[in-house]
Amino acid sequence: WGENNLDRYANGKADICKRTKLDSGKVAANKPWMLLVGEPPYAGGIIGGNLVVAISGFEAKYDQDLAWDFLRILTQEIAMVSFGNS
């Protein structure tokens, strides 16, 4: 795969989320016509509110699970900083 490909896949998944406002896996599975040429048709990009997290390097299911875990941690940290609990 190579590191550059992983970056390209993760960035592509993030682009899908930003453009469609949907998780990349949902687009790939349920709305593949929304994918642009060259975008990776894989899960691993998620959107939560205005935050997008995209991970690549494992099987798509694990990319997706890790992205959700990271988003949970990120939103908790943002909340702690916002409310002065850091």
XYZ file of N, CA and C in Angstrom:
258
model
N 0.815 -1.184 0.000
C 0.000 0.000 0.000
C 0.863 1.254 0.000
N 1.772 1.334 0.925
C 2.630 2.509 0.978
C 1.985 3.663 1.711
N 2.815 4.453 2.355
C 2.316 5.564 3.170
C 1.565 6.595 2.343
N 2.042 6.908 1.150
C 1.366 7.906 0.322
C -0.044 7.470 -0.053
N -0.215 6.185 -0.340
C -1.550 5.698 -0.672
C -2.485 5.807 0.520
N -1.986 5.519 1.727
C -2.831 5.614 2.917
C -3.275 7.054 3.138
N -2.367 7.998 2.955
C -2.732 9.415 3.059
C -3.781 9.769 2.014
N -3.576 9.279 0.815
C -4.504 9.588 -0.283
C -5.891 9.021 0.016
N -5.927 7.769 0.531
C -7.224 7.163 0.875
C -7.903 7.921 2.013
N -7.159 8.245 3.061
C -7.746 8.965 4.192
C -8.251 10.335 3.752
N -7.456 11.055 2.975
C -7.888 12.358 2.480
C -9.103 12.240 1.570
N -9.129 11.194 0.754
C -10.282 10.975 -0.118
C -11.547 10.686 0.671
N -11.416 9.886 1.730
C -12.568 9.596 2.590
C -13.058 10.871 3.259
N -12.129 11.691 3.729
C -12.509 12.966 4.352
C -13.217 13.863 3.339
N -12.715 13.909 2.119
C -13.347 14.729 1.080
C -14.782 14.289 0.824
N -15.002 12.976 0.802
C -16.364 12.452 0.598
C -17.284 12.962 1.703
N -16.819 12.872 2.937
C -17.625 13.314 4.082
C -17.934 14.805 4.007
N -16.910 15.597 3.718
C -17.109 17.048 3.658
C -18.081 17.427 2.547
N -17.951 16.764 1.418
C -18.772 17.124 0.254
C -20.206 16.644 0.402
N -20.394 15.402 0.888
C -21.734 14.807 0.925
C -22.441 14.963 2.260
N -21.667 15.293 3.313
C -22.195 15.345 4.681
C -22.655 13.970 5.156
N -22.059 12.926 4.592
C -22.349 11.541 4.956
C -21.038 10.804 5.231
N -21.120 9.721 5.992
C -19.946 8.880 6.194
C -19.552 8.233 4.868
N -18.256 8.072 4.662
C -17.782 7.529 3.378
C -18.295 6.111 3.140
N -18.414 5.306 4.187
C -18.918 3.945 4.030
C -20.376 3.914 3.601
N -21.172 4.858 4.117
C -22.584 4.927 3.720
C -22.714 5.331 2.257
N -21.865 6.251 1.838
C -21.887 6.664 0.431
C -21.491 5.479 -0.451
N -20.404 4.796 -0.091
C -19.923 3.674 -0.903
C -20.955 2.559 -0.991
N -21.610 2.264 0.129
C -22.558 1.140 0.167
C -23.931 1.482 -0.392
N -24.407 2.705 -0.136
C -25.796 3.029 -0.450
C -25.998 4.070 -1.545
N -24.958 4.866 -1.817
C -25.093 5.928 -2.811
C -23.814 6.052 -3.635
N -23.383 4.970 -4.259
C -22.093 5.008 -4.965
C -22.047 6.015 -6.107
N -23.196 6.430 -6.617
C -23.218 7.429 -7.692
C -22.740 8.797 -7.203
N -22.670 8.968 -5.867
C -22.193 10.235 -5.321
C -20.663 10.320 -5.270
N -20.005 9.190 -5.487
C -18.540 9.183 -5.484
C -18.012 9.843 -6.753
N -16.997 10.674 -6.586
C -16.344 11.275 -7.735
C -15.224 10.358 -8.211
N -14.816 10.518 -9.437
C -13.735 9.709 -9.996
C -12.500 9.848 -9.112
N -11.940 8.704 -8.739
C -10.734 8.693 -7.927
C -10.967 8.643 -6.430
N -12.213 8.857 -5.979
C -12.473 8.786 -4.547
C -12.544 7.325 -4.097
N -12.002 7.018 -2.925
C -11.983 5.627 -2.462
C -13.369 5.174 -1.996
N -13.851 4.056 -2.523
C -15.183 3.572 -2.151
C -15.142 2.708 -0.890
N -14.633 3.278 0.202
C -14.428 2.512 1.427
C -14.941 3.260 2.644
N -15.278 2.499 3.675
C -15.616 3.076 4.970
C -14.332 3.557 5.636
N -14.503 4.436 6.598
C -13.354 4.940 7.345
C -13.351 6.442 7.483
N -14.235 7.098 6.756
C -14.420 8.534 6.899
C -15.776 8.771 7.543
N -15.796 9.552 8.625
C -17.054 9.812 9.322
C -17.213 11.304 9.541
N -18.450 11.697 9.749
C -18.735 13.097 10.023
C -19.628 13.161 11.250
N -19.258 14.021 12.170
C -20.033 14.231 13.386
C -20.155 15.718 13.623
N -21.313 16.263 13.358
C -21.474 17.711 13.434
C -20.637 18.364 12.358
N -19.717 19.224 12.780
C -18.831 19.888 11.824
C -17.447 19.256 11.779
N -17.272 18.131 12.462
C -15.971 17.462 12.501
C -15.950 16.266 11.560
N -14.848 16.126 10.853
C -14.639 14.979 9.977
C -13.380 14.260 10.435
N -13.488 12.943 10.559
C -12.328 12.109 10.887
C -12.253 11.024 9.829
N -11.071 10.817 9.282
C -10.886 9.772 8.271
C -9.604 9.013 8.583
N -9.708 7.701 8.563
C -8.579 6.827 8.873
C -8.455 5.794 7.762
N -7.223 5.466 7.424
C -6.962 4.436 6.433
C -5.725 3.670 6.844
N -5.739 2.378 6.599
C -4.574 1.564 6.911
C -4.939 0.170 7.379
N -6.203 -0.008 7.737
C -6.693 -1.299 8.187
C -7.819 -1.729 7.265
N -8.518 -2.791 7.623
C -9.722 -3.141 6.880
C -10.744 -2.033 7.121
N -11.637 -1.845 6.176
C -12.576 -0.725 6.234
C -13.357 -0.686 7.545
N -13.805 -1.834 8.053
C -14.562 -1.863 9.303
C -13.728 -1.307 10.450
N -12.452 -1.666 10.510
C -11.587 -1.182 11.582
C -11.270 0.302 11.404
N -11.091 0.731 10.159
C -10.907 2.161 9.901
C -12.110 2.941 10.443
N -13.299 2.435 10.148
C -14.532 3.093 10.575
C -14.627 3.124 12.105
N -14.377 1.991 12.747
C -14.448 1.919 14.211
C -13.437 2.850 14.867
N -12.216 2.865 14.353
C -11.195 3.754 14.907
C -11.551 5.225 14.708
N -12.133 5.532 13.573
C -12.544 6.914 13.316
C -13.605 7.348 14.330
N -14.578 6.475 14.607
C -15.601 6.800 15.609
C -14.980 6.966 16.985
N -14.041 6.085 17.339
C -13.359 6.210 18.632
C -12.615 7.539 18.727
N -11.901 7.881 17.677
C -11.147 9.131 17.676
C -12.083 10.332 17.764
N -13.203 10.287 17.059
C -14.159 11.396 17.108
C -14.717 11.557 18.524
N -15.030 10.444 19.195
C -15.514 10.513 20.575
C -14.487 11.189 21.483
N -13.232 10.761 21.362
C -12.162 11.348 22.179
C -12.009 12.830 21.858
N -12.015 13.155 20.579
C -11.845 14.548 20.155
C -12.968 15.424 20.693
N -14.206 14.974 20.599
C -15.318 15.794 21.075
C -15.288 15.933 22.598
N -14.847 14.901 23.305
C -14.702 15.008 24.762
C -13.635 16.035 25.122
N -12.517 16.007 24.411
C -11.443 16.972 24.670
C -11.887 18.397 24.364
N -12.603 18.561 23.275
C -13.108 19.890 22.924
C -14.058 20.384 24.004
N -14.929 19.517 24.492
C -15.867 19.903 25.542
C -15.130 20.288 26.817
N -14.092 19.521 27.173
C -13.344 19.825 28.383
C -12.647 21.185 28.274
N -12.056 21.455 27.121
C -11.378 22.739 26.925
C -12.392 23.867 26.900
N -13.512 23.651 26.244
C -14.540 24.687 26.122
C -15.134 25.073 27.472
N -15.245 24.086 28.366
C -15.844 24.335 29.673
C -14.800 24.474 30.778
N -13.517 24.582 30.397
C -12.459 24.835 31.357
C -12.129 23.686 32.275
N -12.352 22.454 31.807
C -12.083 21.285 32.637
C -10.840 20.534 32.201
N -9.945 21.172 31.488
C -8.760 20.455 30.984
C -7.675 20.369 32.023
